[in-house]
Coordinates of C-alpha atoms in Angstrom, one line a residue:
X1 CA -81.6 -61.8 5.1
X2 CA -78.6 -63.9 4.6
X3 CA -78.4 -62.7 1.1
X4 CA -78.8 -59.2 2.2
X5 CA -76.1 -59.7 4.7
X6 CA -73.8 -61.2 2.1
X7 CA -74.5 -58.2 -0.1
X8 CA -73.6 -55.9 2.7
X9 CA -70.5 -57.8 3.5
X10 CA -69.5 -57.6 -0.1
X11 CA -70.2 -53.9 -0.3
X12 CA -68.3 -53.4 3.0
X13 CA -65.1 -54.0 1.2
X14 CA -65.0 -50.7 -0.7
X15 CA -62.7 -50.3 -3.6
X16 CA -61.9 -46.7 -2.7
X17 CA -59.2 -47.3 -0.1
X18 CA -57.5 -49.6 -2.5
X19 CA -57.6 -47.1 -5.2
X20 CA -56.1 -44.3 -3.1
X21 CA -53.2 -46.5 -2.0
X22 CA -52.4 -47.5 -5.5
X23 CA -52.7 -43.9 -6.6
X24 CA -50.2 -42.8 -3.9
X25 CA -47.8 -45.4 -5.1
X26 CA -48.2 -44.3 -8.6
X27 CA -47.5 -40.6 -7.7
X28 CA -44.4 -41.5 -5.6
X29 CA -42.8 -43.3 -8.6
X30 CA -43.7 -40.6 -11.2
X31 CA -40.8 -39.0 -13.0
X32 CA -40.4 -36.2 -15.5
X33 CA -38.4 -33.1 -16.7
X34 CA -38.4 -29.6 -15.3
X35 CA -39.8 -26.9 -17.5
X36 CA -40.5 -23.2 -17.3
X37 CA -44.1 -22.4 -16.4
X38 CA -43.9 -18.8 -17.4
X39 CA -41.4 -18.1 -20.2
X40 CA -41.7 -14.3 -20.0
X41 CA -41.1 -14.3 -16.3
X42 CA -38.0 -16.4 -16.7
X43 CA -36.7 -13.9 -19.3
X44 CA -37.4 -11.0 -17.0
X45 CA -35.4 -12.7 -14.2
X46 CA -32.5 -13.4 -16.5
X47 CA -32.5 -9.9 -17.9
X48 CA -32.5 -8.2 -14.5
X49 CA -29.8 -10.6 -13.1
X50 CA -27.1 -8.3 -14.5
X51 CA -26.8 -5.4 -12.0
X52 CA -23.6 -3.7 -13.3
X53 CA -24.1 -1.6 -16.4
X54 CA -20.4 -1.5 -17.0
X55 CA -20.4 -5.3 -17.1
X56 CA -23.3 -5.2 -19.6
X57 CA -21.2 -2.9 -21.9
X58 CA -18.3 -5.3 -21.5
X59 CA -20.7 -8.1 -22.7
X60 CA -21.4 -6.1 -25.9
X61 CA -17.7 -5.6 -26.5
X62 CA -17.0 -9.3 -26.0
X63 CA -19.7 -10.2 -28.5
X64 CA -17.9 -8.0 -31.0
X65 CA -14.6 -9.7 -30.2
X66 CA -16.3 -13.1 -30.7
X67 CA -17.5 -11.9 -34.1
X68 CA -13.8 -11.3 -35.0
X69 CA -14.0 -7.6 -35.1
X70 CA -10.8 -5.6 -35.5
X71 CA -12.3 -2.3 -34.4
X72 CA -14.9 -1.5 -31.8
X73 CA -16.2 2.0 -31.2
X74 CA -18.3 2.9 -28.1
X75 CA -20.1 6.2 -28.4
X76 CA -21.9 8.1 -25.7
X77 CA -23.9 11.1 -26.7
X78 CA -27.0 13.1 -26.2
X79 CA -29.9 13.4 -28.7
X80 CA -33.2 15.2 -28.2
X81 CA -32.5 15.7 -24.5
X82 CA -31.8 12.0 -23.8
X83 CA -28.5 10.2 -23.6
X84 CA -27.7 7.2 -25.7
X85 CA -25.0 4.6 -26.0
X86 CA -23.8 3.0 -29.3
X87 CA -21.5 0.0 -29.6
X88 CA -20.3 -0.4 -33.2
X89 CA -17.9 -3.0 -34.7
X90 CA -16.6 -4.2 -38.0
X91 CA -17.0 -7.9 -37.3
X92 CA -18.9 -10.7 -39.1
X93 CA -22.3 -9.3 -38.0
X94 CA -25.4 -11.4 -37.2
X95 CA -25.4 -14.7 -39.1
X96 CA -27.8 -14.7 -42.1
X97 CA -30.6 -17.2 -42.5
X98 CA -31.6 -19.2 -45.6
X99 CA -33.2 -16.0 -47.0
X100 CA -30.0 -14.1 -46.8
X101 CA -31.3 -11.7 -44.1
X102 CA -29.8 -11.4 -40.7
X103 CA -31.4 -14.0 -38.5
X104 CA -32.7 -11.7 -35.8
X105 CA -35.5 -14.2 -35.1
X106 CA -33.0 -16.7 -33.9
X107 CA -31.4 -14.2 -31.6
X108 CA -34.8 -13.2 -30.1
X109 CA -36.3 -16.7 -29.8
X110 CA -33.2 -18.7 -28.7
X111 CA -32.5 -17.1 -25.4
X112 CA -30.2 -19.3 -23.2
X113 CA -29.4 -21.3 -26.4
X114 CA -26.2 -19.7 -27.6
X115 CA -24.7 -20.8 -30.9
X116 CA -21.3 -20.2 -29.3
X117 CA -21.9 -23.1 -27.0
X118 CA -22.5 -25.5 -29.9
X119 CA -19.3 -24.1 -31.6
X120 CA -17.3 -25.0 -28.4
X121 CA -18.9 -28.5 -28.3
X122 CA -17.8 -29.0 -31.9
X123 CA -14.3 -27.6 -31.2
X124 CA -14.9 -24.7 -33.6
X125 CA -15.2 -22.0 -31.0
X126 CA -11.6 -21.2 -30.3
X127 CA -11.3 -17.8 -28.8
X128 CA -15.0 -17.5 -28.3
X129 CA -16.1 -16.4 -24.8
X130 CA -19.9 -16.4 -24.6
X131 CA -21.9 -19.5 -23.8
X132 CA -25.1 -18.6 -22.0
X133 CA -27.0 -16.7 -24.8
X134 CA -28.2 -14.0 -22.4
X135 CA -25.6 -11.2 -22.9
X136 CA -27.9 -9.1 -25.2
X137 CA -30.6 -9.0 -22.5
X138 CA -28.3 -7.1 -20.1
X139 CA -29.3 -3.9 -22.0
X140 CA -32.1 -3.7 -19.5
X141 CA -29.6 -2.4 -16.9
X142 CA -28.4 0.2 -19.4
X143 CA -31.4 1.8 -21.1
X144 CA -35.0 1.4 -22.3
X145 CA -34.7 0.5 -26.0
X146 CA -32.2 -1.5 -27.9
X147 CA -31.8 -1.2 -31.7
X148 CA -29.5 -3.9 -33.2
X149 CA -28.4 -3.2 -36.8
X150 CA -26.6 -5.6 -39.2
X151 CA -26.2 -6.2 -42.9
X152 CA -27.7 -9.0 -44.9
X153 CA -26.4 -10.8 -48.0
X154 CA -28.0 -8.1 -50.2
X155 CA -25.7 -5.5 -48.5
X156 CA -28.8 -3.8 -47.1
X157 CA -29.1 -2.9 -43.4
X158 CA -31.7 -4.4 -41.2
X159 CA -32.5 -3.7 -37.5
X160 CA -34.2 -5.4 -34.6
X161 CA -35.9 -3.4 -31.9
X162 CA -36.4 -4.6 -28.4
X163 CA -37.9 -2.7 -25.5
X164 CA -37.3 -3.2 -21.8
X165 CA -40.2 -4.9 -20.1
X166 CA -41.9 -5.8 -23.5
X167 CA -41.8 -9.4 -24.7
X168 CA -42.3 -8.3 -28.3
X169 CA -39.6 -7.5 -30.9
X170 CA -39.7 -6.1 -34.4
X171 CA -37.4 -6.6 -37.4
X172 CA -37.5 -4.1 -40.2
X173 CA -35.2 -2.7 -42.9
X174 CA -33.2 0.4 -42.0
X175 CA -33.1 3.3 -44.5
X176 CA -29.4 4.1 -45.1
X177 CA -27.5 4.9 -48.2
X178 CA -24.9 2.2 -47.8
X179 CA -25.0 -0.8 -45.5
X180 CA -21.9 -1.2 -43.4
X181 CA -20.4 -4.5 -42.3
X182 CA -20.5 -5.5 -38.7
X183 CA -23.0 -4.9 -36.0
X184 CA -24.3 -1.8 -34.3
X185 CA -26.1 -1.7 -31.0
X186 CA -27.9 1.5 -30.0
X187 CA -29.4 1.8 -26.5
X188 CA -31.5 4.9 -25.7
X189 CA -32.6 6.6 -23.6
X190 CA -30.2 5.6 -20.8
X191 CA -31.5 4.9 -17.3
X192 CA -31.6 7.8 -15.0
X193 CA -29.3 6.1 -12.5
X194 CA -26.4 5.7 -14.9
X195 CA -26.3 9.2 -16.5
X196 CA -23.0 9.7 -14.6
X197 CA -21.5 6.8 -16.6
X198 CA -18.7 8.7 -18.4
X199 CA -16.5 7.6 -21.2
X200 CA -13.5 7.7 -18.9
X201 CA -15.2 5.2 -16.5
X202 CA -16.0 2.9 -19.4
X203 CA -12.4 3.1 -20.7
X204 CA -10.9 2.2 -17.3
X205 CA -13.3 -0.6 -16.7
X206 CA -12.8 -2.3 -20.1
X207 CA -9.0 -1.9 -19.7
X208 CA -9.1 -4.1 -16.6
X209 CA -12.1 -6.3 -17.3
X210 CA -11.1 -7.4 -20.8
X211 CA -7.4 -6.9 -20.4
X212 CA -6.2 -10.2 -22.0
X213 CA -9.1 -10.5 -24.5
X214 CA -8.2 -7.1 -26.0
X215 CA -4.5 -7.8 -25.9
X216 CA -4.7 -11.3 -27.4
X217 CA -7.2 -10.4 -30.1
X218 CA -5.4 -7.2 -31.0
X219 CA -8.8 -5.4 -31.3
X220 CA -8.8 -1.6 -31.2
X221 CA -11.4 -0.3 -28.8
X222 CA -12.2 3.4 -28.8
X223 CA -14.6 5.2 -26.5
X224 CA -16.0 8.5 -27.8
X225 CA -17.7 10.7 -25.2
X226 CA -19.6 13.4 -27.1
X227 CA -21.1 14.7 -23.9
X228 CA -17.7 15.4 -22.3
X229 CA -16.1 16.0 -25.8
X230 CA -13.4 13.5 -25.1
X231 CA -12.0 10.4 -26.8
X232 CA -10.2 7.5 -25.1
X233 CA -8.3 4.6 -26.4
X234 CA -8.7 1.4 -24.3
X235 CA -5.3 0.1 -23.5
X236 CA -5.0 -3.2 -21.7
X237 CA -4.2 -2.5 -18.1
X238 CA -0.5 -2.5 -17.2
X239 CA 0.4 -3.9 -13.8
X240 CA 2.9 -2.2 -11.6
X241 CA 5.8 -3.7 -9.8
X242 CA 8.3 -6.4 -10.6
X243 CA 7.2 -9.3 -12.7
X244 CA 7.8 -12.7 -11.0
X245 CA 9.4 -15.3 -13.2
X246 CA 9.8 -19.1 -12.9
X247 CA 6.6 -19.5 -10.8
X248 CA 5.6 -23.0 -9.9
X249 CA 2.9 -24.4 -12.3
X250 CA -0.8 -24.4 -11.2
X251 CA -2.0 -27.8 -12.5
X252 CA -5.0 -29.8 -11.6
X253 CA -6.9 -32.8 -13.1
X254 CA -9.1 -30.4 -15.1
X255 CA -6.3 -28.4 -16.7
X256 CA -3.6 -25.8 -16.0
X257 CA -4.0 -22.2 -14.9
X258 CA -1.9 -19.3 -16.1
X259 CA -0.4 -16.9 -13.4
X260 CA 0.9 -13.4 -14.2
X261 CA 1.9 -11.9 -10.9
X262 CA 3.8 -8.7 -9.9
X263 CA 5.5 -7.9 -6.6
X264 CA 4.7 -4.3 -5.6
X265 CA 4.8 -2.1 -2.6
X266 CA 1.9 -3.0 -0.2
X267 CA -1.3 -1.0 -0.6
X268 CA -4.9 -1.6 0.0
X269 CA -5.8 -1.6 -3.8
X270 CA -3.2 -4.3 -4.6
X271 CA -4.9 -7.6 -5.4
X272 CA -4.8 -10.5 -7.7
X273 CA -7.7 -11.0 -10.0
X274 CA -9.2 -14.3 -11.2
X275 CA -10.0 -14.4 -14.9
X276 CA -11.4 -17.0 -17.4
X277 CA -10.1 -17.0 -20.9
X278 CA -9.0 -13.4 -20.6
X279 CA -12.2 -11.9 -19.0
X280 CA -12.1 -10.9 -15.4
X281 CA -14.4 -12.8 -13.1
X282 CA -13.4 -11.8 -9.6
X283 CA -11.3 -8.6 -8.9
X284 CA -9.8 -9.8 -5.7
X285 CA -8.8 -13.5 -5.2
X286 CA -8.7 -13.1 -1.4
X287 CA -12.5 -12.8 -1.1
X288 CA -13.1 -16.3 -2.4
X289 CA -13.6 -19.1 0.1
X290 CA -10.4 -21.0 1.0
X291 CA -8.2 -18.1 -0.3
X292 CA -8.6 -15.6 2.6
X293 CA -4.9 -16.0 3.6
X294 CA -1.4 -14.9 2.6
X295 CA -0.2 -14.4 0.0
X296 CA -3.5 -13.4 -1.5
X297 CA -4.5 -10.9 1.2
X298 CA -0.9 -9.6 1.9
X299 CA -1.4 -6.7 -0.6
X300 CA 2.1 -7.2 -1.9
X301 CA 0.9 -8.9 -5.2
X302 CA -0.8 -7.6 -8.3
X303 CA -1.8 -9.5 -11.4
X304 CA -4.1 -12.2 -12.4
X305 CA -4.6 -16.0 -12.5
X306 CA -6.5 -17.2 -15.6
X307 CA -8.4 -20.4 -14.9
X308 CA -10.1 -21.7 -18.1
X309 CA -11.9 -24.7 -16.4
X310 CA -13.9 -23.0 -13.6
X311 CA -17.6 -22.7 -14.0
X312 CA -19.3 -19.3 -13.8
X313 CA -22.7 -18.3 -12.6
X314 CA -24.8 -17.0 -15.5
X315 CA -26.3 -13.6 -15.5
X316 CA -23.8 -11.6 -13.5
X317 CA -20.8 -13.5 -14.8
X318 CA -19.0 -12.3 -11.7
X319 CA -19.4 -15.4 -9.5
X320 CA -17.9 -18.9 -9.5
X321 CA -19.6 -22.2 -8.9
X322 CA -17.9 -23.9 -6.0
X323 CA -17.9 -27.3 -7.4
X324 CA -15.2 -29.9 -7.9
X325 CA -13.5 -27.6 -10.5
X326 CA -13.1 -24.8 -8.0
X327 CA -11.9 -27.2 -5.3
X328 CA -9.3 -28.6 -7.6
X329 CA -8.1 -25.1 -8.4
X330 CA -7.8 -24.2 -4.7
X331 CA -5.8 -27.3 -4.0
X332 CA -3.4 -26.7 -7.0
X333 CA -2.4 -23.3 -5.6
X334 CA -0.3 -24.9 -2.7
X335 CA 3.1 -24.8 -4.4
X336 CA 2.5 -21.3 -5.8
X337 CA 1.4 -20.0 -2.4
X338 CA 4.5 -21.4 -0.6
X339 CA 6.8 -19.8 -3.2
X340 CA 5.0 -16.4 -3.1
X341 CA 5.1 -16.3 0.7
X342 CA 8.9 -16.8 0.7
X343 CA 9.3 -14.0 -1.9
X344 CA 7.1 -11.6 0.1
X345 CA 9.0 -12.4 3.3
X346 CA 12.3 -11.6 1.6
X347 CA 10.7 -8.4 0.3
X348 CA 9.6 -7.4 3.8
X349 CA 13.0 -8.0 5.2
X350 CA 14.5 -5.8 2.5
X351 CA 12.0 -3.1 3.2
X352 CA 12.7 -3.2 6.9
X353 CA 16.4 -2.8 6.3
X354 CA 15.8 0.1 3.9
X355 CA 13.4 1.7 6.3
X356 CA 15.9 1.4 9.1
X357 CA 18.6 3.0 6.9
X358 CA 16.3 5.9 6.0
X359 CA 15.1 6.3 9.5
X360 CA 18.7 6.5 10.8
X361 CA 19.5 9.1 8.2
X362 CA 16.4 11.2 9.2
X363 CA 17.4 10.9 12.8
X364 CA 21.0 12.0 12.1
X365 CA 19.8 14.9 10.0
X366 CA 17.4 16.0 12.7
X367 CA 20.2 15.9 15.4
X368 CA 22.6 17.7 13.1
X369 CA 20.2 20.5 12.5
X370 CA 19.2 20.7 16.1
X371 CA 22.8 21.0 17.2
X372 CA 23.1 24.2 15.2
X373 CA 20.8 25.8 17.8
X374 CA 21.6 23.7 20.9
X375 CA 25.0 24.0 22.8
X376 CA 26.7 21.2 21.0
X377 CA 29.6 21.2 23.4
X378 CA 27.3 19.9 26.1
X379 CA 26.5 16.7 24.1
X380 CA 30.0 15.5 23.3
X381 CA 29.1 11.8 23.1
X382 CA 26.9 12.4 20.0
X383 CA 29.3 14.6 18.3
X384 CA 27.6 15.9 15.1
X385 CA 30.5 16.6 12.8
X386 CA 31.5 15.4 9.4
X387 CA 34.0 12.5 9.0
X388 CA 36.6 14.9 7.5
X389 CA 36.6 17.1 10.5
X390 CA 36.8 14.1 12.9
X391 CA 39.7 12.7 10.9
X392 CA 41.5 16.0 11.0
X393 CA 41.2 16.1 14.8
X394 CA 41.9 12.4 15.5
X395 CA 45.3 13.1 16.9
X396 CA 44.1 15.8 19.3
X397 CA 43.1 15.0 22.8
X398 CA 39.5 14.5 23.7
X399 CA 39.3 17.7 25.8
X400 CA 40.0 19.7 22.6
X401 CA 36.9 18.5 20.9
X402 CA 34.8 21.2 22.4
X403 CA 37.2 23.9 21.3
X404 CA 37.3 22.3 17.8
X405 CA 33.6 22.6 17.7
X406 CA 33.8 26.2 18.5
X407 CA 36.3 27.0 15.8
X408 CA 35.0 24.8 13.0
X409 CA 31.5 25.8 11.9
X410 CA 29.3 23.0 10.5
X411 CA 26.6 23.7 8.0
X412 CA 23.2 22.2 8.1
X413 CA 24.3 19.4 5.8
X414 CA 27.1 18.4 8.1
X415 CA 29.9 19.7 5.8
X416 CA 32.6 21.6 7.7
X417 CA 33.1 25.2 6.5
X418 CA 36.7 26.7 6.4
X419 CA 37.9 28.6 9.5
X420 CA 37.5 32.3 9.1
X421 CA 40.6 34.2 10.3
X422 CA 40.4 37.6 12.1
X423 CA 41.6 39.3 8.9
X424 CA 38.7 37.9 7.0
X425 CA 36.0 38.9 9.5
X426 CA 33.4 41.2 8.4
X427 CA 31.9 43.8 10.6
X428 CA 28.8 41.8 11.6
X429 CA 31.0 38.8 12.4
X430 CA 32.7 40.4 15.4
X431 CA 31.2 39.2 18.7
X432 CA 29.0 41.3 20.9
X433 CA 28.9 41.6 24.6
X434 CA 28.9 38.6 26.9
X435 CA 25.5 36.9 27.1
X436 CA 26.1 33.3 28.3
X437 CA 28.7 30.8 29.2
X438 CA 28.9 27.0 29.4
X439 CA 31.4 24.5 30.7
X440 CA 32.6 21.8 28.3
X441 CA 32.0 19.1 29.2
X442 CA 28.9 19.9 31.3
X443 CA 29.0 16.4 32.8
X444 CA 31.9 14.0 33.0
X445 CA 32.9 10.8 34.7
X446 CA 36.4 10.6 36.1
X447 CA 38.2 7.8 37.9
X448 CA 39.6 8.4 41.4
X449 CA 43.0 10.0 41.3
X450 CA 42.7 11.0 37.7
X451 CA 42.6 14.4 35.9
X452 CA 40.2 15.9 33.4
X453 CA 40.3 19.2 31.6
X454 CA 37.3 21.6 31.6
X455 CA 37.0 24.7 29.4
X456 CA 34.8 27.8 29.6
X457 CA 33.0 28.8 26.4
X458 CA 31.6 32.3 26.7
X459 CA 29.1 33.4 24.0
X460 CA 27.3 36.5 22.9
X461 CA 23.6 36.7 22.1
X462 CA 24.2 35.3 18.6
X463 CA 26.2 32.4 20.1
X464 CA 29.5 33.8 18.7
X465 CA 32.6 33.2 20.9
X466 CA 33.5 36.1 23.1
X467 CA 37.3 36.6 23.7
X468 CA 38.0 40.1 25.0
X469 CA 37.9 41.6 28.5
X470 CA 36.9 38.4 30.3
X471 CA 37.5 37.4 33.9
X472 CA 37.2 33.8 34.9
X473 CA 36.5 32.5 38.4
X474 CA 36.4 28.8 39.1
X475 CA 35.2 27.1 42.2
X476 CA 34.4 23.7 43.6
X477 CA 31.1 24.3 45.3
X478 CA 30.3 20.7 46.3
X479 CA 32.5 17.7 46.8
X480 CA 36.3 17.3 46.9
X481 CA 39.1 17.8 44.4
X482 CA 41.7 20.4 43.2
X483 CA 41.9 22.8 40.3
X484 CA 45.1 23.7 38.4
X485 CA 43.9 27.3 38.3
X486 CA 41.0 29.5 39.4
X487 CA 41.2 32.2 36.8
X488 CA 42.1 30.6 33.4
X489 CA 39.7 29.8 30.6
X490 CA 40.8 26.2 30.8
X491 CA 41.5 24.3 34.0
X492 CA 42.5 20.8 35.0
X493 CA 40.5 19.0 37.7
X494 CA 42.3 16.5 39.8
X495 CA 39.8 14.0 41.3
X496 CA 40.1 12.9 45.0
X497 CA 41.0 9.3 46.0
X498 CA 37.5 8.4 47.0
X499 CA 34.4 8.3 44.8
X500 CA 31.6 10.9 45.0
X501 CA 29.9 13.8 43.2
X502 CA 31.6 17.1 42.5
X503 CA 29.9 20.3 41.4
X504 CA 32.2 22.7 39.5
X505 CA 31.0 26.4 39.3
X506 CA 32.2 29.1 37.0
X507 CA 31.6 32.8 36.9
X508 CA 32.7 34.9 33.9
X509 CA 32.7 38.7 34.0
X510 CA 32.9 41.3 31.3
X511 CA 32.7 44.8 32.7
X512 CA 29.3 44.9 34.4
X513 CA 28.0 41.6 32.9
X514 CA 28.3 38.4 34.9
X515 CA 27.4 34.9 33.7
X516 CA 27.6 31.6 35.5
X517 CA 27.6 27.9 34.6
X518 CA 28.0 24.6 36.4
X519 CA 29.4 21.2 35.6
X520 CA 28.7 17.9 37.4
X521 CA 31.6 15.5 37.8
X522 CA 31.1 11.9 38.8
X523 CA 34.2 10.5 40.6
X524 CA 34.0 6.7 40.1
X525 CA 36.0 4.0 41.9
X526 CA 36.9 2.5 38.5
X527 CA 35.9 2.9 34.8
X528 CA 34.9 0.2 32.5
X529 CA 37.8 0.2 30.1
X530 CA 35.7 -1.4 27.3
X531 CA 33.0 1.2 27.5
X532 CA 35.6 4.0 27.7
X533 CA 37.5 2.9 24.7
X534 CA 34.3 2.3 22.7
X535 CA 33.0 5.7 23.6
X536 CA 36.2 7.5 22.7
X537 CA 36.5 5.8 19.3
X538 CA 32.8 5.9 18.4
X539 CA 32.2 9.5 17.5
X540 CA 28.9 10.7 16.0
X541 CA 25.4 9.1 16.3
X542 CA 25.4 5.4 16.6
X543 CA 23.2 3.1 14.7
X544 CA 20.4 1.0 16.1
X545 CA 19.3 -2.6 16.0
X546 CA 16.3 -4.5 17.3
X547 CA 16.1 -7.1 19.9
X548 CA 12.8 -8.8 20.8
X549 CA 12.4 -9.0 24.6
X550 CA 8.6 -9.2 25.0
X551 CA 7.4 -8.7 28.6
X552 CA 10.6 -6.9 29.7
X553 CA 10.4 -3.3 30.8
X554 CA 13.4 -1.8 29.1
X555 CA 12.8 0.1 25.9
X556 CA 16.4 0.7 24.7
X557 CA 19.9 0.5 25.9
X558 CA 23.3 1.5 24.6
X559 CA 25.8 -1.2 23.6
X560 CA 29.1 0.6 23.8
X561 CA 31.1 -2.3 22.5
X562 CA 29.2 -2.4 19.2
X563 CA 28.3 1.4 19.3
X564 CA 24.6 0.6 18.8
X565 CA 21.4 1.5 20.5
X566 CA 19.5 -1.7 21.1
X567 CA 15.7 -1.2 20.7
X568 CA 13.3 -3.7 22.4
X569 CA 11.0 -4.5 19.5
X570 CA 8.9 -6.6 21.8
X571 CA 8.0 -3.8 24.1
X572 CA 4.3 -2.8 23.9
X573 CA 5.2 0.8 23.2
X574 CA 7.3 -0.2 20.2
X575 CA 4.4 -2.4 18.9
X576 CA 2.0 0.5 19.3
X577 CA 4.5 2.8 17.5
X578 CA 4.6 0.6 14.4
X579 CA 1.0 1.6 13.6
X580 CA 2.5 4.3 11.3
X581 CA 5.9 5.2 9.9
X582 CA 5.9 8.7 11.4
X583 CA 5.0 7.4 14.9
X584 CA 7.7 4.8 14.8
X585 CA 10.3 7.4 13.7
X586 CA 9.3 9.7 16.6
X587 CA 9.6 6.8 19.0
X588 CA 13.1 6.0 17.9
X589 CA 14.1 9.7 18.2
X590 CA 12.9 9.7 21.8
X591 CA 14.9 6.6 22.5
X592 CA 18.0 8.3 21.0
X593 CA 17.3 11.4 23.2
X594 CA 17.0 9.3 26.3
X595 CA 20.3 7.5 25.7
X596 CA 22.0 10.8 24.8
X597 CA 20.9 12.6 28.0
X598 CA 21.6 9.6 30.3
X599 CA 25.1 9.3 28.8
X600 CA 26.1 13.0 29.0
X601 CA 24.5 14.0 32.3
X602 CA 25.4 11.2 34.6
X603 CA 24.5 11.9 38.2
X604 CA 22.2 14.9 37.6
X605 CA 19.0 15.0 39.6
X606 CA 15.9 13.6 38.0
X607 CA 14.3 17.0 37.4
X608 CA 17.4 18.3 35.6
X609 CA 17.6 15.1 33.4
X610 CA 14.0 15.7 32.5
X611 CA 14.7 19.3 31.6
X612 CA 17.5 18.2 29.3
X613 CA 15.3 15.7 27.6
X614 CA 12.6 18.3 27.0
X615 CA 15.1 20.7 25.6
X616 CA 16.6 18.1 23.2
X617 CA 13.2 16.7 22.2
X618 CA 11.9 20.2 21.4
X619 CA 14.6 21.0 18.8
X620 CA 15.2 17.5 17.4
X621 CA 11.5 16.6 16.8
X622 CA 11.0 20.0 15.2
X623 CA 13.7 19.2 12.7
X624 CA 12.6 15.7 12.1
X625 CA 11.3 14.9 8.6
X626 CA 9.9 11.7 7.2
X627 CA 12.3 10.1 4.7

């Protein structure tokens, strides 16, 4: 019993738990190497990772450039109802094996093991771009079958056939009369989704994608589109704008980047590309993390930054690995960004000044043309006359300006035309019957105890001056004051000794026709001498300037001392108007109209001021044209 118990006790210590524990420890410390479980599945994933057929064609052209080709021909055509694509070069071709035949077997069985990478490791791959050994597989995104032809040491042509979705390949001689040097890749039939891939699209894409590679290698790339019956020569893309010189260097611990940047007019398509060894990797630098800020997203710059030390994602070759190389590149851009921001700011200031000058010219042109229709004598502050006419009348009194306007005709360009005497008048230039009359000026401000001349300007229907058989009747219908005459064409008004508003009425008769007009006179206690002198000396439309007064209600005001209209650039209406050039120009015109009406029609009721503004806005905005 005891022995049995001892046996039981001995057996009660099973070895199994000890074995599991030791096995767990053994598994936890096990190490090894990763390997591919399904080679063909890995090849399928790699082949389908390239989603852009144009990028695949660029891969074929790069292989030709790496083979030191001097001429590359891309041919798109149709054969037996199916489209095909051929890439042909005169380079070194596929390297030959020990038997003197093109080593297609190495190409097919060494995927992801590019000979170019070993050349780079041995410092013998200068100017060679490929390194992943997967570029040939990208034909899956272009067509169904690839036939690769090259010449062996015996000057005979051999070809390798690969099919999309098939792991097998075949190598066989090609029956041709003469074997040509170089390599030819023929893909047919093309996929249904890329039948719209024209030769022009291929040419434009290669010109941007391989810009520096084509330019530096001096290779001649020709695209022949037999379907469209057109031929294109791939010229490296030329950037627009002004080339920026003496840029700060872009250096990091991994190397130096090359920047070729151009300052252009802002547009949505303006961007800076990132390239590696001449091949474009990212079309817009501003989409990369850490670079979504000015100057890269300002759209003032165009060009490229070539960074030879960044690591790319295989397959698509359009992505960057965000490792320490990329971080060093982003940090090294600091001095360049500061310099570019200052250049762009100076460009913006120059553009604003140019835009202001062009806007002022457009406003002046619109007012000048509108005054040919409107009664210009009623808007004497903004006198739309050429400098030569103003200089000729500089010695005349201010009251004579309206008469000068009547006798000197101004063309639409603002150039004064010669006065036509009565002997030179043609039949149709003689005035017709009386149709309207205005008083010049229609509104005026006079100091107490001072005098001001007013003149009647009768017109016919064509706005020609009427001079014969006229009877003038002046009357002060409201307020106080005296007139030098009640029946002359020009009268002198003597203001009273106290301030107030005076309404001056005029009735002009020609036989049975009667026309009337009114003028409003503001009699002020005193006049601002500075404003009066500035107004008298500043003839024509004033300029404008900006003053930021955010939160204040005023939109504009006239500075008589500087002869400027000050525009509140901080007003919310101005900010809204800057959404477009046309809207901002119309906003400025309305501010000009407001200042013009307020200056010329002081003391008028609000409804009459509004009527004047509508009248002026209608004609000026109709003549307004974008510069």
